[in-house]
Amino acid sequence: MNDTKTATCPVGHHKIENIHNGKVPNGTVKAGGQDKPARGEYIRWDAEGVEVVPEGEAEKIQAVSDQFNRFQMMNFNEHMHCLRGTHLKTQGCVMGKFIVHDNLSKHLAQGMFAHPGSYDVIMRYSSLTPKIVPDNTPAPRGIGMKVFGVEGEKIWGEDKKTQDWTFNNYPILELRDPGTTYEIADALERNWDDIPKFAEEQSKRVDADVATLGSQLPRQHMVAMPEYSQSAYRFGDYVAKFGVFPLGEEQKKLEDVQIKESDPINIISQELRNFHMKHKVTYSFCAQLLQDLSEQPVGDIGVDWDSKKYPFEQVATLEFPPQDSWLPEFRVWWDDRITVNSWHGLKVHQPLGSTNRMRRVVYAESRKLRLRVNGYKDYIEPASLNEVPVPLPAPQLPLRGQQAVQTVKVA
């Protein structure tokens, strides 16, 4: 990728109407960038005010972890299989390349992006609702990726050279801190079998604009979705949030294509499979650097970092050659045996902020419960693509009594 120039990433197509529209009175603080970029003065990751740990946080985090374990067991009672605490529903798994650009500006040549290079990567598309819902229902979606062969000191000190990244398809998150997460999770637990009642409670919150955002997301196809880290990470010397945005022309053609309520319940996974089998799929991997703590808080991920004032800048490209994204062995192996965790990676990309400190505990306890209930002693941390299960095509079985897409035939 010689002579690569830093590019500002196109994020305007997230199509979320109530961010930066001047009509949000209660929960969301906006930067007010007036369409002008900030001055380019970047805050160090260890500067005062970046990490603030409030009193009693550890107790709140443990209470949230217990809640999510109970969600897992309630789902187990439904599905007779223990699922993740979040991002339950796999929509597809793919293998490709993670290409770090060369000639990056100094503020972008940080951590694993300090030197150009190409890495193998596996990526999972998923729906992140705490209960499994049909694909034609508006809901948050996400991606998780594991990059292989990344050199450097790891947060947990293990010897596997892997770096994990996780993203959701909207820039902020209603689970903005442990206290808020506990309140929302408590409402969900009380209304587990009455989701409309849960939604009604969220609509009455003081931060309802944030708390209800996930149910207002557009019904996009996943290859056309923007994806956001939502929380902040150490970015070498600095701090950044990250974004993954569609690059391929065929992907961009789908940006305005909406899934209909009448579409089959598995429309996302099967259209994703159809697209991946026919096209090379590419994404830009971008960084949005911290410049002003008053407008870009690290501890509250319910606040959007205005991308007009603090632009996303491209640091890498993701490339996935045509392939089947719906291979049973690959999917089951990912669902049951491996984990993607934002804390699994380099020290120079340590997750920051209260929600990430919460994730460190909740994800670990969720993984332990999932493995124990499903009969596994430990999870697998693969070291390379060679450890990804041998792909086998999915069986072709017509479903006469249920509206579902007939899976794509494999030659």
Short mmCIF file of C-alpha atoms in Angstrom, two decimals:
data_model
loop_
_atom_site.label_atom_id
_atom_site.label_comp_id
_atom_site.label_asym_id
_atom_site.label_seq_id
_atom_site.Cartn_x
_atom_site.Cartn_y
_atom_site.Cartn_z
CA MET A 1 0.00 0.00 0.00
CA ASN A 2 2.70 2.44 -1.04
CA ASP A 3 1.97 6.16 -1.02
CA THR A 4 -1.13 5.68 1.10
CA LYS A 5 -2.52 9.00 2.28
CA THR A 6 -4.56 9.43 5.43
CA ALA A 7 -8.24 9.57 4.55
CA THR A 8 -11.15 10.88 6.56
CA CYS A 9 -13.66 8.04 6.90
CA PRO A 10 -17.24 8.47 5.65
CA VAL A 11 -19.48 8.01 8.68
CA GLY A 12 -22.53 10.06 7.69
CA HIS A 13 -24.42 7.03 6.42
CA HIS A 14 -25.24 5.67 9.89
CA LYS A 15 -28.67 7.32 9.32
CA ILE A 16 -29.48 7.73 13.00
CA GLU A 17 -31.82 10.68 13.12
CA ASN A 18 -31.55 11.84 16.72
CA ILE A 19 -27.78 12.39 16.90
CA HIS A 20 -26.64 15.97 16.16
CA ASN A 21 -30.12 17.12 15.16
CA GLY A 22 -30.45 19.73 17.90
CA LYS A 23 -33.62 18.10 19.27
CA VAL A 24 -32.18 15.98 22.06
CA PRO A 25 -32.94 17.64 25.41
CA ASN A 26 -32.02 15.09 28.04
CA GLY A 27 -29.29 12.47 27.86
CA THR A 28 -26.83 13.21 25.06
CA VAL A 29 -24.18 15.93 25.14
CA LYS A 30 -23.05 16.99 21.68
CA ALA A 31 -19.78 18.64 20.73
CA GLY A 32 -21.24 21.41 18.58
CA GLY A 33 -18.46 21.25 16.03
CA GLN A 34 -20.07 23.62 13.53
CA ASP A 35 -18.74 21.32 10.79
CA LYS A 36 -15.18 22.45 11.56
CA PRO A 37 -12.42 20.02 12.55
CA ALA A 38 -10.63 20.52 15.86
CA ARG A 39 -7.07 21.83 16.02
CA GLY A 40 -5.32 18.46 16.11
CA GLU A 41 -3.93 18.60 19.64
CA TYR A 42 -4.08 15.08 21.01
CA ILE A 43 -4.37 14.06 24.67
CA ARG A 44 -2.06 11.40 26.09
CA TRP A 45 -3.62 8.20 27.36
CA ASP A 46 -2.16 8.70 30.85
CA ALA A 47 -3.18 12.37 31.18
CA GLU A 48 -5.17 13.46 34.22
CA GLY A 49 -8.90 12.99 33.75
CA VAL A 50 -8.74 10.28 31.09
CA GLU A 51 -9.30 7.43 33.57
CA VAL A 52 -11.46 8.25 36.61
CA VAL A 53 -12.64 5.37 38.81
CA PRO A 54 -15.65 6.37 40.93
CA GLU A 55 -16.16 5.03 44.44
CA GLY A 56 -18.16 1.81 44.59
CA GLU A 57 -17.59 0.94 40.93
CA ALA A 58 -16.30 -2.59 41.61
CA GLU A 59 -19.45 -3.53 43.54
CA LYS A 60 -21.69 -2.21 40.75
CA ILE A 61 -19.68 -4.14 38.16
CA GLN A 62 -20.05 -7.39 40.09
CA ALA A 63 -23.81 -6.83 40.37
CA VAL A 64 -24.01 -6.33 36.59
CA SER A 65 -21.97 -9.48 36.00
CA ASP A 66 -24.44 -11.44 38.13
CA GLN A 67 -27.33 -9.99 36.09
CA PHE A 68 -25.81 -11.07 32.79
CA ASN A 69 -25.15 -14.57 34.12
CA ARG A 70 -28.85 -14.78 35.01
CA PHE A 71 -29.73 -13.65 31.47
CA GLN A 72 -27.58 -16.48 30.15
CA MET A 73 -29.42 -19.04 32.24
CA MET A 74 -32.84 -17.64 31.26
CA ASN A 75 -31.78 -18.02 27.63
CA PHE A 76 -30.54 -21.52 28.42
CA ASN A 77 -34.02 -22.39 29.68
CA GLU A 78 -35.36 -21.29 26.28
CA HIS A 79 -32.73 -22.72 23.94
CA MET A 80 -31.21 -25.54 26.04
CA HIS A 81 -27.77 -24.22 25.19
CA CYS A 82 -25.76 -21.58 27.02
CA LEU A 83 -25.16 -18.48 24.90
CA ARG A 84 -23.05 -15.37 25.39
CA GLY A 85 -24.25 -12.63 27.71
CA THR A 86 -24.38 -10.28 24.72
CA HIS A 87 -23.97 -10.64 20.93
CA LEU A 88 -25.83 -13.94 21.19
CA LYS A 89 -26.82 -14.48 17.58
CA THR A 90 -24.18 -15.27 14.98
CA GLN A 91 -24.98 -13.88 11.52
CA GLY A 92 -21.83 -15.10 9.79
CA CYS A 93 -18.09 -15.78 10.14
CA VAL A 94 -15.40 -14.90 7.59
CA MET A 95 -11.63 -14.99 7.10
CA GLY A 96 -9.55 -12.26 5.49
CA LYS A 97 -6.74 -9.73 5.73
CA PHE A 98 -6.19 -6.78 8.07
CA ILE A 99 -3.86 -4.38 6.20
CA VAL A 100 -2.19 -1.58 8.16
CA HIS A 101 -1.40 1.37 5.89
CA ASP A 102 2.03 2.83 5.38
CA ASN A 103 2.97 6.53 5.45
CA LEU A 104 0.53 7.25 8.26
CA SER A 105 0.78 10.60 10.02
CA LYS A 106 2.68 10.53 13.32
CA HIS A 107 -0.49 10.76 15.44
CA LEU A 108 -1.91 7.72 13.60
CA ALA A 109 1.22 5.55 13.48
CA GLN A 110 0.56 4.23 17.00
CA GLY A 111 0.51 0.78 18.61
CA MET A 112 -0.03 -2.01 16.09
CA PHE A 113 -0.44 0.72 13.46
CA ALA A 114 3.11 2.06 13.97
CA HIS A 115 4.38 -0.04 11.06
CA PRO A 116 2.67 -1.15 7.83
CA GLY A 117 1.83 -4.81 7.45
CA SER A 118 -0.74 -7.40 6.49
CA TYR A 119 -2.29 -9.75 9.06
CA ASP A 120 -4.70 -12.65 8.85
CA VAL A 121 -8.04 -11.93 10.54
CA ILE A 122 -11.26 -13.76 11.37
CA MET A 123 -14.48 -11.79 11.87
CA ARG A 124 -17.94 -12.64 13.23
CA TYR A 125 -21.10 -10.71 12.37
CA SER A 126 -23.68 -10.81 15.16
CA SER A 127 -26.85 -9.40 16.68
CA LEU A 128 -26.27 -8.18 20.21
CA THR A 129 -29.71 -8.15 21.84
CA PRO A 130 -29.81 -10.06 25.17
CA LYS A 131 -32.63 -12.19 23.72
CA ILE A 132 -32.58 -13.74 20.25
CA VAL A 133 -34.92 -11.84 17.93
CA PRO A 134 -35.82 -12.26 14.22
CA ASP A 135 -33.58 -10.54 11.70
CA ASN A 136 -36.47 -8.36 10.45
CA THR A 137 -36.73 -6.68 13.88
CA PRO A 138 -34.85 -3.36 14.38
CA ALA A 139 -31.96 -4.17 16.71
CA PRO A 140 -28.30 -3.43 17.33
CA ARG A 141 -25.80 -5.48 15.30
CA GLY A 142 -22.06 -5.82 15.63
CA ILE A 143 -18.79 -7.37 14.56
CA GLY A 144 -15.95 -8.94 16.49
CA MET A 145 -12.56 -9.69 15.01
CA LYS A 146 -9.39 -11.49 15.98
CA VAL A 147 -6.17 -10.40 14.23
CA PHE A 148 -3.31 -12.93 14.10
CA GLY A 149 0.45 -12.40 14.24
CA VAL A 150 0.46 -9.06 16.10
CA GLU A 151 3.72 -8.50 17.96
CA GLY A 152 3.97 -6.67 21.29
CA GLU A 153 3.41 -6.92 25.03
CA LYS A 154 -0.04 -8.26 25.85
CA ILE A 155 -2.37 -7.01 28.58
CA TRP A 156 -2.80 -10.52 30.00
CA GLY A 157 0.76 -11.62 29.26
CA GLU A 158 -0.13 -14.70 27.22
CA ASP A 159 2.04 -15.74 24.29
CA LYS A 160 -0.59 -15.90 21.52
CA LYS A 161 0.03 -13.03 19.09
CA THR A 162 -3.61 -12.00 18.72
CA GLN A 163 -5.42 -8.68 18.97
CA ASP A 164 -9.21 -8.54 19.44
CA TRP A 165 -11.50 -5.70 18.35
CA THR A 166 -15.27 -5.34 18.93
CA PHE A 167 -17.81 -2.97 17.34
CA ASN A 168 -21.53 -2.12 17.30
CA ASN A 169 -23.50 -0.36 14.58
CA TYR A 170 -24.14 2.91 16.43
CA PRO A 171 -21.58 5.35 17.90
CA ILE A 172 -22.91 5.50 21.48
CA LEU A 173 -24.21 2.87 23.90
CA GLU A 174 -27.06 2.99 26.40
CA LEU A 175 -24.95 0.89 28.81
CA ARG A 176 -22.91 4.02 29.36
CA ASP A 177 -21.50 3.17 32.81
CA PRO A 178 -21.97 0.39 35.42
CA GLY A 179 -24.74 2.21 37.31
CA THR A 180 -26.81 2.85 34.19
CA THR A 181 -26.16 -0.69 32.98
CA TYR A 182 -27.49 -2.10 36.25
CA GLU A 183 -30.67 -0.02 35.99
CA ILE A 184 -31.37 -1.05 32.39
CA ALA A 185 -30.52 -4.69 33.05
CA ASP A 186 -32.78 -4.69 36.12
CA ALA A 187 -35.67 -3.42 34.01
CA LEU A 188 -34.99 -6.12 31.42
CA GLU A 189 -34.82 -8.86 34.04
CA ARG A 190 -38.12 -7.76 35.60
CA ASN A 191 -39.77 -7.66 32.17
CA TRP A 192 -37.98 -10.62 30.55
CA ASP A 193 -41.25 -12.01 29.20
CA ASP A 194 -42.81 -8.63 28.44
CA ILE A 195 -40.43 -6.71 26.15
CA PRO A 196 -43.00 -4.00 25.29
CA LYS A 197 -43.18 -3.19 29.03
CA PHE A 198 -39.38 -3.01 29.14
CA ALA A 199 -39.38 -0.65 26.15
CA GLU A 200 -41.99 1.53 27.84
CA GLU A 201 -39.81 1.85 30.94
CA GLN A 202 -36.80 2.84 28.84
CA SER A 203 -38.84 5.52 27.07
CA LYS A 204 -39.49 7.18 30.44
CA ARG A 205 -35.83 7.41 31.48
CA VAL A 206 -34.22 10.83 31.71
CA ASP A 207 -31.70 9.64 29.11
CA ALA A 208 -34.39 8.04 26.93
CA ASP A 209 -32.73 9.38 23.76
CA VAL A 210 -29.78 7.09 24.47
CA ALA A 211 -31.63 4.25 26.21
CA THR A 212 -34.02 3.70 23.28
CA LEU A 213 -31.57 4.24 20.44
CA GLY A 214 -30.95 0.54 19.77
CA SER A 215 -34.61 -0.03 18.88
CA GLN A 216 -34.57 2.90 16.43
CA LEU A 217 -31.68 1.71 14.29
CA PRO A 218 -32.31 1.32 10.54
CA ARG A 219 -32.88 -2.20 9.20
CA GLN A 220 -29.71 -2.23 7.10
CA HIS A 221 -27.93 -5.23 5.65
CA MET A 222 -24.73 -5.92 7.56
CA VAL A 223 -22.22 -5.41 4.72
CA ALA A 224 -23.52 -1.83 4.45
CA MET A 225 -23.51 -0.97 8.16
CA PRO A 226 -21.06 1.42 9.84
CA GLU A 227 -19.58 -0.06 13.01
CA TYR A 228 -18.17 1.75 16.06
CA SER A 229 -16.06 0.76 19.06
CA GLN A 230 -18.31 3.10 21.12
CA SER A 231 -15.77 3.03 23.98
CA ALA A 232 -12.24 4.45 23.97
CA TYR A 233 -8.92 2.64 23.88
CA ARG A 234 -5.32 3.52 24.40
CA PHE A 235 -3.88 4.32 20.98
CA GLY A 236 -0.14 4.14 21.60
CA ASP A 237 0.67 7.53 23.16
CA TYR A 238 -2.89 8.77 22.71
CA VAL A 239 -6.56 7.77 23.10
CA ALA A 240 -8.97 6.81 20.32
CA LYS A 241 -12.30 5.37 19.44
CA PHE A 242 -12.45 3.23 16.31
CA GLY A 243 -14.79 2.76 13.38
CA VAL A 244 -15.21 0.19 10.61
CA PHE A 245 -16.97 1.50 7.50
CA PRO A 246 -17.97 -0.15 4.18
CA LEU A 247 -15.61 0.52 1.26
CA GLY A 248 -16.76 -1.74 -1.57
CA GLU A 249 -18.96 -0.15 -4.23
CA GLU A 250 -21.44 -3.06 -4.16
CA GLN A 251 -21.67 -2.70 -0.38
CA LYS A 252 -22.38 1.03 -0.64
CA LYS A 253 -25.24 0.34 -3.05
CA LEU A 254 -27.01 -1.37 -0.14
CA GLU A 255 -26.73 1.57 2.27
CA ASP A 256 -30.30 2.70 1.56
CA VAL A 257 -31.79 -0.79 1.16
CA GLN A 258 -34.02 -1.53 4.14
CA ILE A 259 -35.01 -4.95 5.45
CA LYS A 260 -38.80 -5.19 5.49
CA GLU A 261 -40.97 -6.43 8.36
CA SER A 262 -42.30 -9.07 5.98
CA ASP A 263 -38.83 -10.46 5.21
CA PRO A 264 -37.90 -13.92 6.55
CA ILE A 265 -36.63 -14.27 10.12
CA ASN A 266 -33.11 -15.21 8.90
CA ILE A 267 -32.83 -12.54 6.20
CA ILE A 268 -29.62 -10.96 7.53
CA SER A 269 -27.55 -14.13 7.82
CA GLN A 270 -28.64 -15.49 4.45
CA GLU A 271 -28.33 -12.23 2.51
CA LEU A 272 -24.93 -11.75 4.17
CA ARG A 273 -23.97 -15.22 2.98
CA ASN A 274 -25.23 -14.55 -0.52
CA PHE A 275 -23.27 -11.28 -0.72
CA HIS A 276 -20.02 -12.73 0.67
CA MET A 277 -20.14 -15.63 -1.80
CA LYS A 278 -20.50 -13.29 -4.77
CA HIS A 279 -18.30 -10.31 -3.83
CA LYS A 280 -15.02 -9.28 -2.29
CA VAL A 281 -15.99 -7.36 0.87
CA THR A 282 -13.86 -4.47 2.11
CA TYR A 283 -13.98 -2.06 5.03
CA SER A 284 -11.94 0.90 6.23
CA PHE A 285 -10.62 0.67 9.81
CA CYS A 286 -10.46 4.18 11.27
CA ALA A 287 -9.34 5.99 14.42
CA GLN A 288 -10.99 9.02 16.06
CA LEU A 289 -8.54 10.64 18.47
CA LEU A 290 -9.26 12.30 21.80
CA GLN A 291 -8.64 16.06 21.82
CA ASP A 292 -11.02 17.58 24.40
CA LEU A 293 -12.21 15.73 27.50
CA SER A 294 -15.07 18.16 28.04
CA GLU A 295 -16.58 17.20 24.67
CA GLN A 296 -15.14 13.69 24.37
CA PRO A 297 -15.57 12.02 27.77
CA VAL A 298 -13.92 8.62 28.16
CA GLY A 299 -16.00 7.52 31.16
CA ASP A 300 -19.46 7.97 29.58
CA ILE A 301 -19.98 6.22 26.25
CA GLY A 302 -23.50 7.61 25.95
CA VAL A 303 -21.89 10.81 24.63
CA ASP A 304 -21.10 10.96 20.93
CA TRP A 305 -17.69 12.28 19.87
CA ASP A 306 -18.76 14.58 17.04
CA SER A 307 -17.16 13.10 13.91
CA LYS A 308 -17.37 16.44 12.10
CA LYS A 309 -15.18 18.11 14.70
CA TYR A 310 -13.11 15.03 15.62
CA PRO A 311 -12.89 13.08 12.36
CA PHE A 312 -12.34 9.36 11.91
CA GLU A 313 -9.10 8.81 9.96
CA GLN A 314 -8.29 5.61 8.10
CA VAL A 315 -5.39 3.53 9.43
CA ALA A 316 -6.09 0.10 7.91
CA THR A 317 -8.22 -1.82 5.44
CA LEU A 318 -10.12 -5.08 5.94
CA GLU A 319 -10.40 -7.36 2.90
CA PHE A 320 -12.46 -10.55 2.66
CA PRO A 321 -12.30 -12.56 -0.59
CA PRO A 322 -15.48 -14.26 -1.80
CA GLN A 323 -16.38 -17.07 0.61
CA ASP A 324 -19.19 -18.84 2.41
CA SER A 325 -19.95 -16.95 5.65
CA TRP A 326 -22.44 -19.58 6.87
CA LEU A 327 -20.30 -22.68 7.52
CA PRO A 328 -21.69 -24.70 10.45
CA GLU A 329 -18.37 -25.92 11.85
CA PHE A 330 -16.83 -22.44 11.81
CA ARG A 331 -19.90 -20.88 13.42
CA VAL A 332 -20.35 -23.47 16.15
CA TRP A 333 -16.62 -23.34 16.97
CA TRP A 334 -16.87 -19.56 17.33
CA ASP A 335 -20.08 -19.72 19.36
CA ASP A 336 -18.89 -22.38 21.79
CA ARG A 337 -15.12 -22.46 21.92
CA ILE A 338 -13.50 -19.07 21.27
CA THR A 339 -13.99 -15.60 22.66
CA VAL A 340 -13.40 -12.06 21.41
CA ASN A 341 -12.73 -9.62 24.21
CA SER A 342 -11.58 -6.00 23.98
CA TRP A 343 -9.18 -6.74 26.86
CA HIS A 344 -7.46 -9.45 24.86
CA GLY A 345 -4.72 -7.57 23.06
CA LEU A 346 -1.73 -5.27 23.32
CA LYS A 347 -1.01 -3.00 26.28
CA VAL A 348 -0.73 -0.12 23.83
CA HIS A 349 -4.42 -0.70 23.00
CA GLN A 350 -5.75 -1.16 26.54
CA PRO A 351 -9.50 -0.46 26.83
CA LEU A 352 -10.27 2.70 28.82
CA GLY A 353 -13.26 3.98 30.78
CA SER A 354 -15.86 2.58 33.14
CA THR A 355 -17.81 0.51 30.61
CA ASN A 356 -14.61 -1.21 29.51
CA ARG A 357 -13.67 -1.95 33.12
CA MET A 358 -17.15 -3.46 33.44
CA ARG A 359 -16.66 -5.51 30.27
CA ARG A 360 -13.43 -6.95 31.65
CA VAL A 361 -15.38 -8.64 34.46
CA VAL A 362 -18.69 -9.34 32.72
CA TYR A 363 -17.13 -10.91 29.60
CA ALA A 364 -14.86 -13.16 31.67
CA GLU A 365 -17.69 -14.40 33.90
CA SER A 366 -20.00 -14.84 30.90
CA ARG A 367 -17.36 -16.94 29.15
CA LYS A 368 -16.80 -19.12 32.22
CA LEU A 369 -20.51 -19.83 32.63
CA ARG A 370 -21.02 -20.54 28.92
CA LEU A 371 -18.16 -23.05 28.87
CA ARG A 372 -19.16 -24.75 32.11
CA VAL A 373 -22.83 -25.17 31.20
CA ASN A 374 -21.99 -26.44 27.70
CA GLY A 375 -19.50 -28.97 29.08
CA TYR A 376 -16.14 -27.46 28.11
CA LYS A 377 -13.20 -27.06 30.47
CA ASP A 378 -11.73 -23.99 28.77
CA TYR A 379 -11.95 -21.78 25.72
CA ILE A 380 -9.63 -21.99 22.70
CA GLU A 381 -7.30 -19.14 21.77
CA PRO A 382 -6.28 -19.85 18.15
CA ALA A 383 -2.85 -18.72 17.00
CA SER A 384 -3.49 -18.65 13.25
CA LEU A 385 -5.94 -19.41 10.46
CA ASN A 386 -4.58 -22.98 10.50
CA GLU A 387 -6.57 -23.57 13.69
CA VAL A 388 -9.90 -22.48 12.20
CA PRO A 389 -12.03 -25.61 11.65
CA VAL A 390 -12.13 -27.16 8.17
CA PRO A 391 -15.07 -25.51 6.42
CA LEU A 392 -18.04 -27.69 5.49
CA PRO A 393 -21.06 -26.49 3.50
CA ALA A 394 -24.39 -26.19 5.29
CA PRO A 395 -27.03 -28.83 4.52
CA GLN A 396 -29.85 -27.77 2.19
CA LEU A 397 -33.15 -28.51 3.95
CA PRO A 398 -36.40 -26.86 2.84
CA LEU A 399 -38.53 -25.56 5.71
CA ARG A 400 -42.16 -25.99 4.71
CA GLY A 401 -43.77 -24.56 7.85
CA GLN A 402 -41.63 -21.50 8.55
CA GLN A 403 -40.81 -18.40 6.55
CA ALA A 404 -37.06 -18.57 6.19
CA VAL A 405 -34.67 -17.99 3.32
CA GLN A 406 -33.61 -21.18 1.55
CA THR A 407 -29.85 -21.29 2.07
CA VAL A 408 -27.59 -20.61 -0.89
CA LYS A 409 -26.61 -23.76 -2.73
CA VAL A 410 -22.94 -24.67 -2.50
CA ALA A 411 -21.28 -26.12 -5.60
#
